[in-house]
PDB file of C-alpha atoms in Angstrom:
ATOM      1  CA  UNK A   1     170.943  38.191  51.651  1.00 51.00           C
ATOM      2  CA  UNK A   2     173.919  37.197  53.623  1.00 71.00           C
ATOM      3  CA  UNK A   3     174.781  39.294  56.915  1.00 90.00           C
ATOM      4  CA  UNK A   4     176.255  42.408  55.331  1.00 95.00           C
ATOM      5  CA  UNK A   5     178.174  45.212  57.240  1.00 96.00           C
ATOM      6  CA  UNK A   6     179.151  48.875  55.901  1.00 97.00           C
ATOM      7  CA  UNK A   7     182.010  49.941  57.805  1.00 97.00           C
ATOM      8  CA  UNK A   8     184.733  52.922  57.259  1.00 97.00           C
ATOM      9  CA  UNK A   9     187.576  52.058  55.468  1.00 98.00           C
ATOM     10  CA  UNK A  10     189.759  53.155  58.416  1.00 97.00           C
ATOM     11  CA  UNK A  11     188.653  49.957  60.347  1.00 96.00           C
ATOM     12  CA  UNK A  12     189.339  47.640  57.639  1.00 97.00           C
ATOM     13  CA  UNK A  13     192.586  45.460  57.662  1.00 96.00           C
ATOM     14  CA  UNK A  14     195.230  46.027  54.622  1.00 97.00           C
ATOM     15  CA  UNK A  15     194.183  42.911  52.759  1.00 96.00           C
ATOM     16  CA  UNK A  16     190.854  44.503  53.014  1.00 97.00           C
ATOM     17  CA  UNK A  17     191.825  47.411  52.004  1.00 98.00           C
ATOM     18  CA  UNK A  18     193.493  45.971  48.761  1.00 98.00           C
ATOM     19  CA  UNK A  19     190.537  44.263  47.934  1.00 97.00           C
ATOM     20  CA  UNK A  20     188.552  47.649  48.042  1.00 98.00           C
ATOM     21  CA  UNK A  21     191.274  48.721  45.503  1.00 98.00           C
ATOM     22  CA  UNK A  22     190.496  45.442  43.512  1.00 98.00           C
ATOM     23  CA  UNK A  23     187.016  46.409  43.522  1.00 98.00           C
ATOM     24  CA  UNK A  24     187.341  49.933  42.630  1.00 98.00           C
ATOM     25  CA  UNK A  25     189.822  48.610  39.808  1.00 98.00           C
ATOM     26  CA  UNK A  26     187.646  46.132  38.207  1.00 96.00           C
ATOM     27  CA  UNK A  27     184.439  48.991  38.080  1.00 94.00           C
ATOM     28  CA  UNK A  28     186.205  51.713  36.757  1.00 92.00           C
ATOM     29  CA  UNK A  29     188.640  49.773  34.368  1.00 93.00           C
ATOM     30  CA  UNK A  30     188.250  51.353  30.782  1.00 84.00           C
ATOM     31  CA  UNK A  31     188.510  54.947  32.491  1.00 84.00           C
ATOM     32  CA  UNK A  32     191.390  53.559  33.896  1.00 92.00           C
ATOM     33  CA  UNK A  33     193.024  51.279  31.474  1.00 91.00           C
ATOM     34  CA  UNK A  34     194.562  54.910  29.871  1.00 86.00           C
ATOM     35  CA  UNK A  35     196.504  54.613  32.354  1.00 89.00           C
ATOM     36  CA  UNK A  36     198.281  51.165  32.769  1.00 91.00           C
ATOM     37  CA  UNK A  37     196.304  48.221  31.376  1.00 93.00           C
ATOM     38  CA  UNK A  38     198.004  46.490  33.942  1.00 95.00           C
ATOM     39  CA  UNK A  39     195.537  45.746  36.447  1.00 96.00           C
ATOM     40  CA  UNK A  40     198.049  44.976  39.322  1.00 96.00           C
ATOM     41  CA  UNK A  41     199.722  48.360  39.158  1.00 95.00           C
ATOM     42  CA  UNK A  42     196.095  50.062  38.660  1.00 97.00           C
ATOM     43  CA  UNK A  43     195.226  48.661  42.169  1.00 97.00           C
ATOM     44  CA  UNK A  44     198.643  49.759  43.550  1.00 95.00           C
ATOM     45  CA  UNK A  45     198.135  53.351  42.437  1.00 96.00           C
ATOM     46  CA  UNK A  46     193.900  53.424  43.398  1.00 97.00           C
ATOM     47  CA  UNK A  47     195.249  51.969  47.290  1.00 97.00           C
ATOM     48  CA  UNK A  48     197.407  54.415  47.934  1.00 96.00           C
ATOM     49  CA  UNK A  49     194.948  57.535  47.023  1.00 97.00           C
ATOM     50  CA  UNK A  50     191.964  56.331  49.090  1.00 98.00           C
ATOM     51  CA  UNK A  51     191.420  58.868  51.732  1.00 98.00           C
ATOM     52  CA  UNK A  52     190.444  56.020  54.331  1.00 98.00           C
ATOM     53  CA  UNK A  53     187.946  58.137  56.561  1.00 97.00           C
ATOM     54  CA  UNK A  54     186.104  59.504  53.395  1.00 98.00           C
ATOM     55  CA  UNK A  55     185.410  55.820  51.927  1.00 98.00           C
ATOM     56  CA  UNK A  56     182.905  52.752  53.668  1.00 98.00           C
ATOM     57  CA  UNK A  57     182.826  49.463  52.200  1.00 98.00           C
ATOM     58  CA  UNK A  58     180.145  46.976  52.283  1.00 98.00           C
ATOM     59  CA  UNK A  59     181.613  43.459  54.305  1.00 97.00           C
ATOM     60  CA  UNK A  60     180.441  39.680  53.947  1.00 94.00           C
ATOM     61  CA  UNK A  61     182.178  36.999  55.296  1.00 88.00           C
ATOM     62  CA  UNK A  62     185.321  39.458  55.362  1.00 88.00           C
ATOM     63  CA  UNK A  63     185.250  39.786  52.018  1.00 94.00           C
ATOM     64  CA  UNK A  64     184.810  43.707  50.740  1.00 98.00           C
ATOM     65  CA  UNK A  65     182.363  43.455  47.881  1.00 97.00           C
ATOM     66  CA  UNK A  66     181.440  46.948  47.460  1.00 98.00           C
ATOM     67  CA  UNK A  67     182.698  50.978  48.033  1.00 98.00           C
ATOM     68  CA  UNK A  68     181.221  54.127  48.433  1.00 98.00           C
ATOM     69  CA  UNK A  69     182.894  57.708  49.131  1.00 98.00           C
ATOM     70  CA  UNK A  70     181.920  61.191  49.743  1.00 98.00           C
ATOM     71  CA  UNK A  71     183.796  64.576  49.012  1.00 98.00           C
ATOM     72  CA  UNK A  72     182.829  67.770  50.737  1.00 98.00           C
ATOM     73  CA  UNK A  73     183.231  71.595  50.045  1.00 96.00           C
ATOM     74  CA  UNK A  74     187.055  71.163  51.355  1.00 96.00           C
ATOM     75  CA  UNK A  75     188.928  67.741  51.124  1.00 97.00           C
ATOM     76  CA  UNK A  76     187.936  65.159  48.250  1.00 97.00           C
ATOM     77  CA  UNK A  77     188.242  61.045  48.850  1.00 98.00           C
ATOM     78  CA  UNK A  78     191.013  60.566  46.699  1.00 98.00           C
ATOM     79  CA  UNK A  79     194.367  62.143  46.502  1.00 97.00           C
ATOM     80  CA  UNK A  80     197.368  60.846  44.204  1.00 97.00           C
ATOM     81  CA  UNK A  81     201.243  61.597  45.303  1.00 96.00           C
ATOM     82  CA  UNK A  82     203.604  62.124  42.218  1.00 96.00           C
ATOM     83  CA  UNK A  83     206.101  60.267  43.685  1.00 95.00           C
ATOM     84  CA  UNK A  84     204.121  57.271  44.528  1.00 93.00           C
ATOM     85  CA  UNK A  85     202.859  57.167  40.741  1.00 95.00           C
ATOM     86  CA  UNK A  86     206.699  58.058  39.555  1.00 95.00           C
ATOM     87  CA  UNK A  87     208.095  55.067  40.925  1.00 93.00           C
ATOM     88  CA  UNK A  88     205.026  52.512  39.663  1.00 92.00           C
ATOM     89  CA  UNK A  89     205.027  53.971  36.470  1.00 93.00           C
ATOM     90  CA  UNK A  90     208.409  55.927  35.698  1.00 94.00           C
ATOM     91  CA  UNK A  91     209.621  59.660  35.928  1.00 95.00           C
ATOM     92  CA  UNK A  92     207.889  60.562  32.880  1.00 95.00           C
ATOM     93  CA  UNK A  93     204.475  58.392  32.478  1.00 94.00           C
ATOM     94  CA  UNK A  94     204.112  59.341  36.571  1.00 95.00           C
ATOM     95  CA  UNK A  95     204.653  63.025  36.034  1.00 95.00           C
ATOM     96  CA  UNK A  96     201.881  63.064  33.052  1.00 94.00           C
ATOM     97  CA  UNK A  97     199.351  60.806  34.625  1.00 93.00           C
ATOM     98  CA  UNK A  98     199.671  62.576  38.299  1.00 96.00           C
ATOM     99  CA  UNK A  99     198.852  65.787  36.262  1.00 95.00           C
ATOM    100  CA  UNK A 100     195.604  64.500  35.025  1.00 92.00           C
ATOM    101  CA  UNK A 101     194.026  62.996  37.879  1.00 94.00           C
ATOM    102  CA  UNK A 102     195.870  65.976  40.334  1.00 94.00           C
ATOM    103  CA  UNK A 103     192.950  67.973  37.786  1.00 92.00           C
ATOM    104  CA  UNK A 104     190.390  64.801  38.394  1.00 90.00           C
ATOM    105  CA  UNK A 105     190.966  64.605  41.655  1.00 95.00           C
ATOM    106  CA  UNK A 106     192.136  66.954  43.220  1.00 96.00           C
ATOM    107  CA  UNK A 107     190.438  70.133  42.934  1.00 94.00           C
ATOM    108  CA  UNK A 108     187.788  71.386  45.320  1.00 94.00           C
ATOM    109  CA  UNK A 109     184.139  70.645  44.232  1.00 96.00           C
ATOM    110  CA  UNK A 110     181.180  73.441  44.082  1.00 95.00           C
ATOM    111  CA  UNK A 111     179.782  72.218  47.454  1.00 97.00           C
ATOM    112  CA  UNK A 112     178.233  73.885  50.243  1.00 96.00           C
ATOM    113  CA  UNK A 113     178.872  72.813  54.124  1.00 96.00           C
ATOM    114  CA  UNK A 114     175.429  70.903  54.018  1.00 96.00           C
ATOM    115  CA  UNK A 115     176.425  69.034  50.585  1.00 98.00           C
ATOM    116  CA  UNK A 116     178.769  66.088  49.955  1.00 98.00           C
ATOM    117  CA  UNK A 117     179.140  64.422  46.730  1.00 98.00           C
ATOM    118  CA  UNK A 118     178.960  60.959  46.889  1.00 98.00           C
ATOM    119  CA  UNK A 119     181.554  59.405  44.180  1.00 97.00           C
ATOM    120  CA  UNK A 120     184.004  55.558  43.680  1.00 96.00           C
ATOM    121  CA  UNK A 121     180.533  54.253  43.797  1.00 96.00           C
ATOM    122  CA  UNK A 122     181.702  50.247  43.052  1.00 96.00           C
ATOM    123  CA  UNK A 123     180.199  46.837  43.550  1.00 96.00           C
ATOM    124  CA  UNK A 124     182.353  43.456  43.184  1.00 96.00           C
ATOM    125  CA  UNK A 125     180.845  41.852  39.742  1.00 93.00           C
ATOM    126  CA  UNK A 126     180.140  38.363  41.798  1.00 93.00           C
ATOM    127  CA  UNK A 127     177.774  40.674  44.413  1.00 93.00           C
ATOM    128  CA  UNK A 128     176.092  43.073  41.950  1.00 90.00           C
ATOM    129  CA  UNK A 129     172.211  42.598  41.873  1.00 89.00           C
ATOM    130  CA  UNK A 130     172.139  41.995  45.637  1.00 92.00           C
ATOM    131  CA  UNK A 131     171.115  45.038  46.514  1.00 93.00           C
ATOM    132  CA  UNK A 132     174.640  46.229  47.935  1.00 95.00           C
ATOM    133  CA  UNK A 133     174.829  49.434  46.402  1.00 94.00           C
ATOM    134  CA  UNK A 134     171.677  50.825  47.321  1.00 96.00           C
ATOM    135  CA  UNK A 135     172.728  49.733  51.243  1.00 96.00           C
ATOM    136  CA  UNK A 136     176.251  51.475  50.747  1.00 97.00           C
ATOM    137  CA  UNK A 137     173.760  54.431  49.257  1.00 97.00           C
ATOM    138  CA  UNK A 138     170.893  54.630  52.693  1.00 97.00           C
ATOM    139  CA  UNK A 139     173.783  53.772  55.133  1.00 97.00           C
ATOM    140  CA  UNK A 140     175.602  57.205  53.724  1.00 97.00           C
ATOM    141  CA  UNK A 141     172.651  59.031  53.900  1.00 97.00           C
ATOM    142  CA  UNK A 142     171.623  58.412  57.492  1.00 95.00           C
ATOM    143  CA  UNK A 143     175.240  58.663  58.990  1.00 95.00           C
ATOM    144  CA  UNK A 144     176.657  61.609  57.256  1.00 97.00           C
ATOM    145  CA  UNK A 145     176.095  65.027  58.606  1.00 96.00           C
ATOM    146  CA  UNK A 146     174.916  66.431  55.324  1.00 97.00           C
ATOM    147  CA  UNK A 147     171.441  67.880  54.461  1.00 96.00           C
ATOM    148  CA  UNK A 148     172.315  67.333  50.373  1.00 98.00           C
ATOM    149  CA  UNK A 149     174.018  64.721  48.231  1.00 98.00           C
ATOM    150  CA  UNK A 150     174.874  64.739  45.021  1.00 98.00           C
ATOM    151  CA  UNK A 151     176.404  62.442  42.624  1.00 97.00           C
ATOM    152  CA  UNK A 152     177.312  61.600  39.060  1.00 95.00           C
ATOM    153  CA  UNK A 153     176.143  59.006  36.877  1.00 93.00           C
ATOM    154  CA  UNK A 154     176.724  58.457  33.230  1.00 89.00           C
ATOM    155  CA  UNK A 155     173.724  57.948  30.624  1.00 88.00           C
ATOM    156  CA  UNK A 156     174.739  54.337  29.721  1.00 87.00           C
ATOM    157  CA  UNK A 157     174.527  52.852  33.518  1.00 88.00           C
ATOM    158  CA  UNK A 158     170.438  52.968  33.542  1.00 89.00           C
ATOM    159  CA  UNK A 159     170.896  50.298  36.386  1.00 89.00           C
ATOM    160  CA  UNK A 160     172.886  52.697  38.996  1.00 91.00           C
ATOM    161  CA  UNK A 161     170.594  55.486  38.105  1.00 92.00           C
ATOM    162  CA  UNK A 162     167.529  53.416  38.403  1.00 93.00           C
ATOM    163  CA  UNK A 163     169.302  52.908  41.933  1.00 93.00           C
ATOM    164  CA  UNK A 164     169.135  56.677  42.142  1.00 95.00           C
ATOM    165  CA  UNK A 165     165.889  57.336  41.133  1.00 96.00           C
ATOM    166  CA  UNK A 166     164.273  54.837  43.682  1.00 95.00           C
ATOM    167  CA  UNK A 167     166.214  56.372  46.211  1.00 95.00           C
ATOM    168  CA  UNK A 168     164.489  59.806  45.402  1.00 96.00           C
ATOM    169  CA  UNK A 169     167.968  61.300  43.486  1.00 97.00           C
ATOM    170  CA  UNK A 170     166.540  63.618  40.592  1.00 97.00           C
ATOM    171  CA  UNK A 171     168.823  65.101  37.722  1.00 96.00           C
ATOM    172  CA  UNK A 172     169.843  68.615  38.063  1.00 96.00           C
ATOM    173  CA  UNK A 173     172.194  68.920  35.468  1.00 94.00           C
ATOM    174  CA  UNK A 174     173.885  66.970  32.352  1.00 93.00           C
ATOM    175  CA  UNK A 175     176.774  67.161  30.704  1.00 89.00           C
ATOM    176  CA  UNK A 176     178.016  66.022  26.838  1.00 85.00           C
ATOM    177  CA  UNK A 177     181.333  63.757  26.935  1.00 76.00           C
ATOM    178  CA  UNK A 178     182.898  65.362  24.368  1.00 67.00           C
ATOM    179  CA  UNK A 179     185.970  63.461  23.896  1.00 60.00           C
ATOM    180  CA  UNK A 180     186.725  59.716  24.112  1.00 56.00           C
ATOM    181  CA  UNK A 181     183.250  58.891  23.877  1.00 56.00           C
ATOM    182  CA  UNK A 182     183.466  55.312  21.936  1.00 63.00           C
ATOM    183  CA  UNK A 183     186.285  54.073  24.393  1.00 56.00           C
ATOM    184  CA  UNK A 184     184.760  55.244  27.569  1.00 60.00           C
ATOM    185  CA  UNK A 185     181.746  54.085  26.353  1.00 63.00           C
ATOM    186  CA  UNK A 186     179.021  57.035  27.151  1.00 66.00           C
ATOM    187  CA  UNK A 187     177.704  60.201  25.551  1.00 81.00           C
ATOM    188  CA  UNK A 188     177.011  62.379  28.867  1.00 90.00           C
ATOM    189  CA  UNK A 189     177.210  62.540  32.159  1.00 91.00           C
ATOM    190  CA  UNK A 190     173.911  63.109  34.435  1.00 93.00           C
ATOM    191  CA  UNK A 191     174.338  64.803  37.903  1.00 96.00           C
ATOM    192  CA  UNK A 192     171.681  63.727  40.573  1.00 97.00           C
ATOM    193  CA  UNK A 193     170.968  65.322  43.763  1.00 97.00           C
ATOM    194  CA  UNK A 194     168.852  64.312  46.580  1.00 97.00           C
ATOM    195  CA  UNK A 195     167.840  66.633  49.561  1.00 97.00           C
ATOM    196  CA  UNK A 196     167.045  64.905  53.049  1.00 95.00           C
ATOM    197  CA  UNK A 197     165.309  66.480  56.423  1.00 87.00           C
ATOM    198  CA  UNK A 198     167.494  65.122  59.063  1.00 73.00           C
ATOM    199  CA  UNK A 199     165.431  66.716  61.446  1.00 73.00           C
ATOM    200  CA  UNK A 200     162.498  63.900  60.607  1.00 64.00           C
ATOM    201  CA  UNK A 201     165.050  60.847  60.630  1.00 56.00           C
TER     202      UNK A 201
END
């Protein structure tokens, strides 16, 4: 594999950064496409919530081709301004759509100091099957200060949780999409969890 480098987001440059947006865009786009189909002003909206010191991206050739985050017991990676999504979107469509990801996104997660949850998990579609993700996945493992992480994964991605699995994640807990499921395309959500000695690495 080409030279690859995982680096915080708050070293990157703001083309970079726009490309991580790109990225996280083109992974998550029928979650997203409620939204705006719009791509453009999807990737406007997703830059300006990254919270840059809680996301790494994976570098070749300067070229992001891959994001990772963590959330902890008090601050999450992502956080959405009304007014930012009132003037890309209106008064009215901002209002509504900040309300639903301010309840996304926003709240505080179950966590304990020793846990993160690891989350934006994204891979460019020209780099997947390179092993990127699973890079992204040791390289947050090994520099984060955490003892457990956790993540999500839904039941139709078997390749990210076969990432997982390999990785020693195990699920603790599912969860039946209820609503939406033809268009978002899955019928639950698993929740994996790995616990790591740090003492031993």
């Amino acid at each position: 594999m080409e030279s690859l480098e995982i680096v915080s987001m708050s070293k990157l440059t703001e083309q970079q950064i726009l490309q991580a947006a790109e990225v996280y865009v083109n992974s998550y786009y029928s979650e997203l496409s409620s939204l705006s189909k719009d791509e453009t002003v999807l990737t406007k909206i997703i830059k300006s919530s990254f919270i840059e010191k809680q996301f790494y991206a994976a570098v070749m050739d300067h070229q992001i081709v891959g994001i990772m985050a963590y959330s902890t017991s008090s601050s999450r990676s992502q956080h959405f301004e009304k007014d930012a999504l009132k003037r890309v979107l209106g008064t009215t469509q901002g209002s509504v759509v900040h309300y639903f990801l301010a309840n996304q996104f926003h709240k505080k997660l179950p966590l304990n100091e020793n846990e993160c949850f690891l989350e934006a998990v994204a891979t460019d579609p020209k780099y997947r099957g390179r092993g990127i993700a699973t890079s992204m996945l040791l390289h947050l493992i090994q520099q984060l200060p955490f003892n457990v992480f956790k993540l999500e994964v839904v039941d139709t991605n078997r390749a990210a949780r076969s990432i997982y699995e390999k990785q020693g994640f195990r699920v603790y807990k599912t969860v039946k999409q209820r609503l939406f499921r033809k268009r978002l395309g899955f019928k639950e959500k698993l929740y994996m969890m790995k616990t790591v000695d740090k003492s031993i690495l």
